[in-house]
Amino acid sequence: MRARFIFSALATTLIGTAPALAQDDLSVDQVLGAWQKQKQIFHEAQSSGLGQTRGLKLIAVEGVDAAETAPQQGVSVTASTDAPTSTDTTPMDPNKPLVAATATTTTTTAPLVFGQLDPELQVNLQIKFGFDSAALADDQKPRLDKICQAMKLSDVQLFRIVGHTDTAGTDTYNERLSVLRAKEVARYLVEDCNITASRLETLGLGERFPLNQDDPRADENRRVEFQALS
């Protein structure tokens, strides 16, 4: 059964983290190994009723709608000033305001429980986006090649793509931007790498979980994280 990790509120405390694994420094085999460990940890947490699991801290995240984590169903990220629609496939312009178009989902008020992995178990990738943009530039696409290769070789059924930002900008703005960027990475993996859409779900957490807690505006905090849920 696919792990969803969307439950009622869970009290827990965020602790400091050491530098996590940068995707650029990992081979495809190392990415696969990290994902296998992640999958086992998430399975143990699910089997124990979301009890404490070594290598994983479960954190209740308020204000993130559970529907945002739904597996990708024809998601498109567009540049437009119009209201979003589920069929809008307008090419993105990095210089225009961003909106996301998603399939209709059922919303819930239950907070999402995010599984924060220990730094040595995380798989992160720094992707450079334009200012106020979620458009994936051509020169950044090769940075996703290892992820694409690893996903094709992996038996993981469900990946979570998590967008993170630094603290520049408001909380609301950063969360919105992180959602759109996670969706854009998922779109690329589906459309350009031929990854099955149902294997991917996206989540934007804004500035909540900085990689470098000593410098919340550091470049490394602007990243995309890949989790192997099941």
Coordinates of N, CA and C in Angstrom, one line a residue:
M1 N 0.8 -1.2 0.0 CA 0.0 0.0 0.0 C 0.9 1.2 0.0
R2 N 0.5 2.2 -0.8 CA 1.4 3.4 -0.9 C 1.3 4.2 0.4
A3 N 2.4 4.6 0.8 CA 2.5 5.5 2.0 C 2.0 6.9 1.7
R4 N 1.0 7.4 2.4 CA 0.5 8.7 2.1 C 1.0 9.8 3.1
F5 N 1.2 9.3 4.4 CA 1.7 10.2 5.4 C 0.9 11.5 5.5
I6 N -0.4 11.3 5.5 CA -1.3 12.5 5.7 C -2.3 12.0 6.8
F7 N -2.1 12.5 8.0 CA -2.8 12.1 9.2 C -3.2 13.3 10.0
S8 N -3.7 13.0 11.2 CA -4.0 14.1 12.1 C -2.7 14.7 12.7
A9 N -2.8 15.8 13.4 CA -1.7 16.5 13.9 C -0.8 15.6 14.7
L10 N 0.5 15.8 14.6 CA 1.5 15.0 15.3 C 2.5 16.0 15.9
A11 N 2.6 15.9 17.3 CA 3.5 16.9 18.0 C 4.9 16.3 17.9
T12 N 5.8 17.2 17.4 CA 7.2 16.8 17.3 C 8.0 18.1 17.2
T13 N 9.4 17.9 17.3 CA 10.2 19.1 17.3 C 11.3 19.0 16.2
L14 N 11.5 20.1 15.5 CA 12.5 20.1 14.5 C 13.9 20.3 15.1
I15 N 14.8 19.5 14.7 CA 16.2 19.6 15.3 C 17.1 20.1 14.2
G16 N 18.3 20.5 14.6 CA 19.2 21.0 13.6 C 19.7 19.8 12.7
T17 N 20.2 20.1 11.5 CA 20.6 19.1 10.6 C 22.0 19.4 10.1
A18 N 22.7 18.3 9.8 CA 24.0 18.5 9.1 C 23.8 18.5 7.6
P19 N 24.8 18.9 6.9 CA 24.7 18.9 5.4 C 24.2 17.6 4.9
A20 N 23.2 17.7 4.0 CA 22.6 16.5 3.4 C 23.3 16.2 2.1
L21 N 23.0 15.0 1.5 CA 23.6 14.6 0.3 C 23.2 15.5 -0.9
A22 N 24.1 16.0 -1.6 CA 23.8 16.7 -2.8 C 23.8 15.8 -4.0
Q23 N 22.8 15.8 -4.8 CA 22.6 14.9 -5.9 C 23.8 15.0 -6.8
D24 N 24.4 16.1 -7.1 CA 25.5 16.3 -8.0 C 26.7 15.4 -7.6
D25 N 26.8 15.1 -6.3 CA 27.9 14.3 -5.8 C 27.6 12.8 -5.8
L26 N 26.5 12.4 -6.2 CA 26.1 11.0 -6.1 C 26.0 10.3 -7.5
S27 N 26.4 9.0 -7.5 CA 26.2 8.3 -8.7 C 24.8 7.7 -8.8
V28 N 24.4 7.2 -9.9 CA 23.1 6.6 -10.0 C 22.9 5.5 -9.0
D29 N 24.0 4.7 -8.8 CA 23.9 3.6 -7.8 C 23.8 4.1 -6.4
Q30 N 24.4 5.2 -6.1 CA 24.3 5.8 -4.8 C 22.9 6.3 -4.6
V31 N 22.3 6.9 -5.6 CA 21.0 7.4 -5.5 C 20.0 6.2 -5.2
L32 N 20.2 5.2 -6.0 CA 19.4 4.0 -5.8 C 19.5 3.4 -4.4
G33 N 20.7 3.4 -3.9 CA 21.0 2.9 -2.5 C 20.3 3.8 -1.5
A34 N 20.4 5.1 -1.7 CA 19.7 6.0 -0.7 C 18.2 5.8 -0.7
W35 N 17.6 5.6 -1.9 CA 16.2 5.5 -2.0 C 15.7 4.1 -1.4
Q36 N 16.5 3.1 -1.5 CA 16.2 1.8 -0.9 C 16.1 2.0 0.6
K37 N 17.1 2.7 1.2 CA 17.1 2.9 2.6 C 15.9 3.8 3.0
Q38 N 15.6 4.8 2.2 CA 14.4 5.6 2.5 C 13.1 4.8 2.5
K39 N 13.0 4.0 1.5 CA 11.8 3.2 1.4 C 11.6 2.3 2.6
Q40 N 12.7 1.7 3.0 CA 12.6 0.8 4.2 C 12.2 1.6 5.5
I41 N 12.7 2.8 5.6 CA 12.4 3.6 6.8 C 11.0 4.0 6.8
F42 N 10.5 4.5 5.6 CA 9.1 4.9 5.5 C 8.1 3.7 5.8
H43 N 8.6 2.5 5.3 CA 7.8 1.3 5.5 C 7.7 1.0 7.0
E44 N 8.8 1.1 7.7 CA 8.9 0.8 9.1 C 8.0 1.8 9.9
A45 N 8.0 3.1 9.5 CA 7.2 4.1 10.2 C 5.7 3.8 10.0
Q46 N 5.4 3.4 8.7 CA 4.0 3.1 8.4 C 3.5 1.9 9.2
S47 N 4.4 0.8 9.3 CA 4.0 -0.4 10.0 C 3.9 -0.2 11.5
S48 N 4.6 0.7 12.0 CA 4.6 1.0 13.5 C 3.5 2.0 13.8
G49 N 2.6 2.4 12.9 CA 1.6 3.4 13.2 C 2.2 4.7 13.4
L50 N 3.2 5.1 12.6 CA 3.9 6.4 12.6 C 4.6 6.6 13.9
G51 N 5.1 5.5 14.5 CA 5.9 5.6 15.7 C 7.3 6.1 15.3
Q52 N 8.2 6.3 16.3 CA 9.5 6.8 16.1 C 10.3 5.8 15.3
T53 N 11.0 6.2 14.3 CA 11.8 5.4 13.4 C 13.1 6.0 13.2
R54 N 14.2 5.2 13.4 CA 15.5 5.7 13.2 C 15.8 6.2 11.8
G55 N 16.3 7.4 11.8 CA 16.6 8.1 10.5 C 15.5 8.9 10.0
L56 N 14.4 9.0 10.7 CA 13.2 9.7 10.2 C 12.5 10.5 11.4
K57 N 12.2 11.7 11.2 CA 11.5 12.5 12.1 C 10.2 12.9 11.5
L58 N 9.1 12.6 12.1 CA 7.7 13.0 11.5 C 7.3 14.3 12.1
I59 N 7.0 15.2 11.2 CA 6.7 16.6 11.6 C 5.3 17.0 11.0
A60 N 4.4 17.4 11.9 CA 3.1 17.9 11.4 C 3.3 19.3 10.8
V61 N 2.8 19.4 9.6 CA 3.0 20.7 8.9 C 1.6 21.3 8.7
E62 N 1.3 22.4 9.4 CA 0.0 23.1 9.3 C 0.0 24.0 8.1
G63 N -1.1 24.1 7.5 CA -1.3 25.1 6.4 C -0.9 24.5 5.0
V64 N -0.6 23.2 5.0 CA -0.3 22.6 3.7 C -1.5 21.6 3.4
D65 N -2.2 21.9 2.4 CA -3.4 21.1 2.1 C -3.0 19.7 1.6
A66 N -3.6 18.7 2.2 CA -3.3 17.3 1.9 C -3.4 17.0 0.4
A67 N -4.3 17.7 -0.3 CA -4.5 17.4 -1.7 C -3.3 17.8 -2.5
E68 N -2.5 18.6 -2.0 CA -1.3 19.1 -2.8 C -0.3 17.9 -3.0
T69 N -0.4 16.8 -2.2 CA 0.5 15.7 -2.3 C 0.0 14.6 -3.3
A70 N -1.2 14.8 -3.9 CA -1.7 13.8 -4.7 C -0.8 13.4 -5.9
P71 N -0.7 12.1 -6.3 CA 0.1 11.8 -7.4 C -0.3 12.6 -8.6
Q72 N 0.7 12.8 -9.5 CA 0.5 13.7 -10.6 C -0.5 13.2 -11.6
Q73 N -1.5 14.0 -12.0 CA -2.5 13.6 -12.9 C -2.6 14.7 -14.0
G74 N -1.7 14.7 -14.9 CA -1.7 15.7 -16.0 C -1.4 17.1 -15.5
V75 N -0.5 17.2 -14.5 CA -0.3 18.5 -14.0 C 0.5 19.4 -15.0
S76 N 0.1 20.6 -15.1 CA 0.9 21.6 -15.9 C 1.2 22.8 -15.0
V77 N 2.3 23.4 -15.2 CA 2.7 24.7 -14.6 C 2.8 25.7 -15.6
T78 N 2.0 26.8 -15.5 CA 1.9 27.7 -16.6 C 2.2 29.1 -16.1
A79 N 2.6 30.0 -17.1 CA 2.8 31.4 -16.8 C 1.5 32.1 -17.4
S80 N 0.7 32.7 -16.5 CA -0.5 33.3 -16.9 C -1.1 34.2 -15.8
T81 N -1.9 35.1 -16.2 CA -2.6 35.9 -15.2 C -4.0 35.5 -15.0
D82 N -4.4 34.5 -15.8 CA -5.8 34.0 -15.7 C -5.9 32.9 -14.6
A83 N -7.1 32.6 -14.3 CA -7.4 31.6 -13.3 C -6.9 30.3 -13.9
P84 N -6.3 29.4 -13.0 CA -5.8 28.1 -13.5 C -6.9 27.2 -13.9
T85 N -6.6 26.4 -15.0 CA -7.5 25.3 -15.4 C -6.7 24.1 -15.6
S86 N -7.4 22.9 -15.6 CA -6.7 21.6 -15.6 C -6.2 21.3 -17.0
T87 N -6.6 22.0 -18.0 CA -6.2 21.7 -19.4 C -5.2 22.7 -20.0
D88 N -4.9 23.7 -19.2 CA -4.0 24.8 -19.8 C -2.6 24.3 -20.0
T89 N -2.1 24.3 -21.2 CA -0.7 23.9 -21.5 C 0.1 25.0 -22.1
T90 N -0.2 26.2 -21.8 CA 0.5 27.4 -22.4 C 2.0 27.3 -22.0
P91 N 2.9 27.4 -22.9 CA 4.3 27.4 -22.6 C 4.6 28.5 -21.5
M92 N 5.6 28.1 -20.7 CA 5.9 29.0 -19.6 C 6.8 30.1 -20.0
D93 N 6.6 31.3 -19.5 CA 7.5 32.4 -19.7 C 8.1 32.8 -18.3
P94 N 9.4 32.6 -18.1 CA 10.0 32.8 -16.8 C 9.8 34.3 -16.3
N95 N 9.4 35.2 -17.1 CA 9.3 36.6 -16.7 C 7.8 36.9 -16.4
K96 N 6.9 36.0 -16.4 CA 5.5 36.3 -16.1 C 5.1 35.6 -14.8
P97 N 4.0 36.2 -14.2 CA 3.6 35.6 -12.9 C 3.2 34.1 -13.1
L98 N 3.3 33.3 -12.1 CA 3.0 31.9 -12.2 C 1.7 31.5 -11.6
V99 N 1.1 30.5 -12.2 CA -0.1 29.9 -11.6 C 0.1 28.4 -11.9
A100 N -0.5 27.5 -11.1 CA -0.4 26.1 -11.3 C -1.8 25.6 -11.7
A101 N -1.8 24.6 -12.7 CA -3.0 24.0 -13.1 C -2.9 22.6 -12.7
T102 N -3.9 22.1 -12.0 CA -4.0 20.7 -11.5 C -5.3 20.1 -11.7
A103 N -5.4 18.8 -11.7 CA -6.7 18.1 -11.7 C -7.4 18.4 -10.4
T104 N -8.7 18.3 -10.5 CA -9.6 18.6 -9.3 C -9.3 17.5 -8.3
T105 N -9.1 18.0 -7.0 CA -8.9 17.0 -5.9 C -9.8 17.4 -4.8
T106 N -9.9 16.4 -3.9 CA -10.7 16.6 -2.7 C -9.8 17.1 -1.6
T107 N -10.2 18.2 -1.0 CA -9.4 18.8 0.1 C -9.7 18.3 1.4
T108 N -8.8 18.5 2.4 CA -9.0 18.1 3.7 C -8.3 19.1 4.6
T109 N -8.8 19.2 5.9 CA -8.2 20.2 6.8 C -7.1 19.5 7.7
A110 N -7.0 18.2 7.5 CA -6.0 17.5 8.3 C -4.6 18.0 7.9
P111 N -3.7 18.3 8.9 CA -2.3 18.7 8.5 C -1.6 17.5 7.9
L112 N -0.6 17.9 7.2 CA 0.2 16.8 6.6 C 1.4 16.5 7.5
V113 N 1.7 15.2 7.6 CA 2.8 14.8 8.4 C 4.0 14.6 7.4
F114 N 5.0 15.4 7.5 CA 6.1 15.3 6.6 C 7.2 14.5 7.3
G115 N 7.8 13.6 6.5 CA 8.9 12.7 7.0 C 10.2 13.4 6.7
Q116 N 10.8 14.0 7.7 CA 12.1 14.6 7.5 C 13.2 13.5 7.8
L117 N 13.9 13.2 6.7 CA 14.9 12.2 6.8 C 16.2 12.8 7.4
D118 N 17.0 11.9 8.0 CA 18.3 12.4 8.5 C 19.1 12.9 7.3
P119 N 20.0 13.9 7.5 CA 20.7 14.5 6.4 C 21.4 13.4 5.5
E120 N 22.0 12.4 6.1 CA 22.8 11.5 5.3 C 21.9 10.6 4.4
L121 N 20.6 10.6 4.7 CA 19.7 9.8 3.9 C 18.9 10.6 2.8
Q122 N 19.1 11.9 2.9 CA 18.4 12.8 1.9 C 19.0 12.8 0.5
V123 N 18.2 12.9 -0.5 CA 18.7 13.1 -1.8 C 18.2 14.5 -2.3
N124 N 19.1 15.5 -2.4 CA 18.7 16.8 -2.8 C 19.4 17.2 -4.1
L125 N 18.7 18.1 -4.8 CA 19.3 18.6 -6.0 C 19.1 20.1 -6.1
Q126 N 20.1 20.9 -6.3 CA 20.0 22.3 -6.4 C 19.7 22.7 -7.9
I127 N 18.6 23.2 -8.2 CA 18.2 23.6 -9.5 C 18.0 25.1 -9.5
K128 N 18.6 25.7 -10.5 CA 18.5 27.2 -10.5 C 17.3 27.6 -11.4
F129 N 16.4 28.3 -10.8 CA 15.2 28.9 -11.5 C 15.4 30.4 -11.6
G130 N 14.7 31.0 -12.6 CA 14.8 32.4 -12.7 C 14.0 33.1 -11.6
F131 N 14.3 34.4 -11.4 CA 13.6 35.1 -10.3 C 12.1 35.1 -10.5
D132 N 11.4 34.7 -9.4 CA 9.9 34.7 -9.5 C 9.4 33.7 -10.5
S133 N 10.1 32.6 -10.7 CA 9.8 31.7 -11.8 C 9.9 30.2 -11.4
A134 N 9.1 29.4 -12.0 CA 9.2 28.0 -11.8 C 9.5 27.3 -13.1
A135 N 9.9 28.1 -14.1 CA 10.2 27.5 -15.4 C 11.6 26.8 -15.3
L136 N 11.7 25.6 -15.8 CA 13.0 24.9 -15.8 C 13.8 25.2 -17.1
A137 N 14.9 25.9 -16.9 CA 15.7 26.4 -18.0 C 16.4 25.2 -18.6
D138 N 16.7 25.3 -19.9 CA 17.3 24.2 -20.7 C 18.6 23.8 -20.0
D139 N 19.4 24.7 -19.5 CA 20.7 24.4 -19.0 C 20.6 23.7 -17.6
Q140 N 19.4 23.6 -17.1 CA 19.3 22.9 -15.8 C 18.7 21.5 -16.0
K141 N 18.2 21.2 -17.1 CA 17.6 19.9 -17.3 C 18.6 18.8 -17.2
P142 N 19.8 18.9 -17.7 CA 20.8 17.8 -17.5 C 21.1 17.5 -16.1
R143 N 20.8 18.4 -15.2 CA 21.0 18.1 -13.7 C 20.1 17.1 -13.2
L144 N 19.0 16.8 -14.0 CA 18.0 15.8 -13.6 C 18.3 14.5 -14.2
D145 N 19.3 14.3 -15.0 CA 19.6 13.1 -15.7 C 19.8 11.9 -14.8
K146 N 20.5 12.1 -13.7 CA 20.8 11.0 -12.8 C 19.5 10.6 -12.1
I147 N 18.7 11.6 -11.7 CA 17.4 11.2 -11.1 C 16.5 10.4 -12.1
C148 N 16.5 10.9 -13.3 CA 15.7 10.2 -14.3 C 16.2 8.7 -14.5
Q149 N 17.5 8.5 -14.6 CA 18.1 7.2 -14.8 C 17.7 6.3 -13.6
A150 N 17.9 6.9 -12.4 CA 17.7 6.1 -11.2 C 16.2 5.7 -11.0
M151 N 15.3 6.6 -11.4 CA 13.9 6.3 -11.3 C 13.5 5.2 -12.2
K152 N 14.1 5.2 -13.4 CA 13.8 4.1 -14.3 C 14.3 2.8 -13.9
L153 N 15.4 2.8 -13.1 CA 16.0 1.5 -12.6 C 15.4 1.1 -11.3
S154 N 14.7 2.0 -10.6 CA 14.2 1.7 -9.2 C 12.9 1.0 -9.2
D155 N 12.7 0.2 -8.2 CA 11.4 -0.5 -8.0 C 10.5 0.3 -7.1
V156 N 10.9 1.5 -6.7 CA 10.0 2.4 -5.9 C 8.7 2.7 -6.6
Q157 N 7.6 2.6 -5.9 CA 6.3 2.8 -6.6 C 5.9 4.3 -6.5
L158 N 6.3 4.9 -5.4 CA 5.9 6.3 -5.2 C 7.0 7.2 -4.7
F159 N 7.3 8.2 -5.5 CA 8.3 9.2 -5.1 C 7.6 10.5 -4.7
R160 N 8.1 11.2 -3.7 CA 7.6 12.5 -3.3 C 8.7 13.5 -3.7
I161 N 8.3 14.5 -4.5 CA 9.2 15.6 -5.0 C 8.9 16.8 -4.1
V162 N 9.8 17.2 -3.3 CA 9.6 18.3 -2.4 C 10.4 19.6 -2.7
G163 N 9.7 20.7 -2.9 CA 10.3 21.9 -3.2 C 10.6 22.7 -1.9
H164 N 11.8 23.2 -1.8 CA 12.3 24.0 -0.6 C 12.8 25.4 -1.1
T165 N 12.7 26.4 -0.3 CA 13.2 27.7 -0.7 C 14.0 28.3 0.5
D166 N 14.7 29.4 0.2 CA 15.3 30.1 1.3 C 14.3 31.1 1.9
T167 N 14.7 32.0 2.8 CA 13.8 32.8 3.5 C 13.5 34.2 2.9
A168 N 14.1 34.4 1.7 CA 13.8 35.7 1.0 C 12.4 35.7 0.5
G169 N 11.6 36.7 0.8 CA 10.2 36.7 0.5 C 9.3 36.3 1.6
T170 N 8.0 36.4 1.5 CA 7.1 36.1 2.5 C 6.9 34.6 2.6
D171 N 6.4 34.1 3.7 CA 6.1 32.7 3.9 C 5.1 32.2 2.8
T172 N 4.1 32.9 2.5 CA 3.1 32.5 1.5 C 3.7 32.5 0.2
Y173 N 4.5 33.5 -0.2 CA 5.1 33.5 -1.5 C 6.1 32.3 -1.7
N174 N 6.9 32.1 -0.7 CA 7.9 31.0 -0.8 C 7.2 29.6 -0.9
E175 N 6.1 29.4 -0.1 CA 5.4 28.2 -0.2 C 4.8 27.9 -1.6
R176 N 4.2 29.0 -2.1 CA 3.6 28.9 -3.5 C 4.7 28.6 -4.5
L177 N 5.8 29.3 -4.4 CA 6.9 29.1 -5.4 C 7.5 27.7 -5.3
S178 N 7.6 27.2 -4.1 CA 8.2 25.8 -3.9 C 7.2 24.7 -4.4
V179 N 5.9 25.0 -4.3 CA 4.9 24.1 -4.9 C 5.1 24.0 -6.4
L180 N 5.1 25.2 -7.0 CA 5.2 25.3 -8.5 C 6.5 24.7 -9.0
R181 N 7.6 24.9 -8.3 CA 8.9 24.3 -8.8 C 8.9 22.8 -8.6
A182 N 8.3 22.3 -7.6 CA 8.3 20.8 -7.4 C 7.4 20.2 -8.6
K183 N 6.3 20.9 -8.9 CA 5.5 20.4 -10.0 C 6.2 20.5 -11.3
E184 N 7.0 21.5 -11.5 CA 7.7 21.7 -12.8 C 8.7 20.6 -12.9
V185 N 9.4 20.2 -11.9 CA 10.3 19.1 -11.9 C 9.6 17.8 -12.2
A186 N 8.4 17.6 -11.6 CA 7.6 16.4 -11.9 C 7.2 16.4 -13.4
R187 N 6.8 17.5 -13.9 CA 6.3 17.6 -15.3 C 7.5 17.2 -16.2
Y188 N 8.7 17.7 -15.9 CA 9.8 17.3 -16.8 C 10.1 15.8 -16.7
L189 N 10.0 15.2 -15.5 CA 10.3 13.8 -15.4 C 9.3 13.0 -16.2
V190 N 8.0 13.4 -16.2 CA 7.0 12.7 -16.9 C 7.1 12.9 -18.4
E191 N 7.2 14.1 -18.8 CA 7.1 14.4 -20.2 C 8.5 14.2 -21.0
D192 N 9.6 14.4 -20.3 CA 10.9 14.3 -21.0 C 11.6 13.0 -20.6
C193 N 11.3 12.5 -19.5 CA 12.0 11.2 -19.0 C 11.1 10.0 -19.1
N194 N 9.9 10.2 -19.4 CA 8.9 9.1 -19.5 C 8.7 8.4 -18.2
I195 N 8.8 9.1 -17.1 CA 8.4 8.5 -15.8 C 6.9 8.5 -15.7
T196 N 6.4 7.3 -15.2 CA 4.9 7.2 -15.1 C 4.4 8.3 -14.1
A197 N 3.4 9.0 -14.4 CA 2.9 10.1 -13.6 C 2.5 9.7 -12.2
S198 N 1.9 8.5 -12.2 CA 1.3 8.0 -10.9 C 2.4 7.6 -9.9
R199 N 3.6 7.6 -10.4 CA 4.7 7.3 -9.4 C 5.2 8.6 -8.7
L200 N 4.7 9.7 -9.1 CA 5.2 11.0 -8.5 C 4.1 11.7 -7.8
E201 N 4.5 12.3 -6.7 CA 3.6 13.3 -6.0 C 4.5 14.5 -5.7
T202 N 3.9 15.6 -5.5 CA 4.7 16.9 -5.3 C 4.2 17.5 -4.0
L203 N 5.1 18.3 -3.4 CA 4.9 19.0 -2.2 C 5.8 20.2 -2.1
G204 N 5.2 21.3 -1.7 CA 6.0 22.5 -1.5 C 6.0 22.9 -0.1
L205 N 7.2 23.0 0.5 CA 7.3 23.4 1.9 C 7.9 24.7 2.2
G206 N 8.1 25.5 1.1 CA 8.7 26.8 1.3 C 10.0 26.9 2.1
E207 N 10.0 27.7 3.1 CA 11.2 28.0 3.8 C 11.3 27.2 5.1
R208 N 10.3 26.2 5.3 CA 10.2 25.6 6.6 C 11.4 24.8 7.0
F209 N 12.1 24.1 6.1 CA 13.1 23.2 6.4 C 14.4 23.6 5.7
P210 N 15.1 24.6 6.2 CA 16.4 25.0 5.6 C 17.5 24.0 5.8
L211 N 18.2 23.7 4.7 CA 19.4 22.8 4.8 C 20.5 23.4 5.6
N212 N 20.7 24.7 5.5 CA 21.7 25.5 6.3 C 20.9 26.4 7.2
Q213 N 20.7 25.9 8.5 CA 20.0 26.7 9.4 C 20.7 27.9 10.0
D214 N 22.0 27.9 9.8 CA 22.8 29.0 10.3 C 22.7 30.2 9.3
D215 N 22.3 29.9 8.1 CA 22.2 31.0 7.1 C 20.9 30.7 6.3
P216 N 19.7 31.1 6.8 CA 18.5 30.7 6.1 C 18.3 31.2 4.6
R217 N 19.2 32.2 4.3 CA 19.1 32.7 2.9 C 20.2 32.1 2.0
A218 N 20.9 31.1 2.5 CA 22.0 30.4 1.7 C 21.4 29.7 0.5
D219 N 22.2 29.7 -0.6 CA 21.8 29.1 -1.8 C 21.4 27.6 -1.7
E220 N 22.1 26.9 -0.8 CA 21.7 25.5 -0.7 C 20.3 25.2 -0.1
N221 N 19.7 26.2 0.5 CA 18.4 26.0 1.0 C 17.3 26.0 -0.2
R222 N 17.7 26.5 -1.3 CA 16.8 26.5 -2.5 C 17.1 25.2 -3.3
R223 N 16.3 24.2 -3.0 CA 16.6 22.9 -3.5 C 15.3 22.1 -3.8
V224 N 15.5 21.0 -4.5 CA 14.4 20.0 -4.7 C 14.8 18.7 -4.1
E225 N 14.0 18.1 -3.2 CA 14.3 16.9 -2.5 C 13.5 15.7 -3.1
F226 N 14.1 14.6 -3.2 CA 13.4 13.4 -3.7 C 13.4 12.3 -2.7
Q227 N 12.1 11.9 -2.3 CA 11.9 10.9 -1.3 C 11.3 9.7 -1.9
A228 N 11.7 8.5 -1.5 CA 11.1 7.2 -1.9 C 10.2 6.7 -0.9
L229 N 8.9 6.9 -1.1 CA 7.9 6.6 -0.1 C 7.5 5.2 0.0
S230 N 7.4 4.5 -1.1 CA 7.0 3.1 -1.1 C 7.4 2.4 -2.4

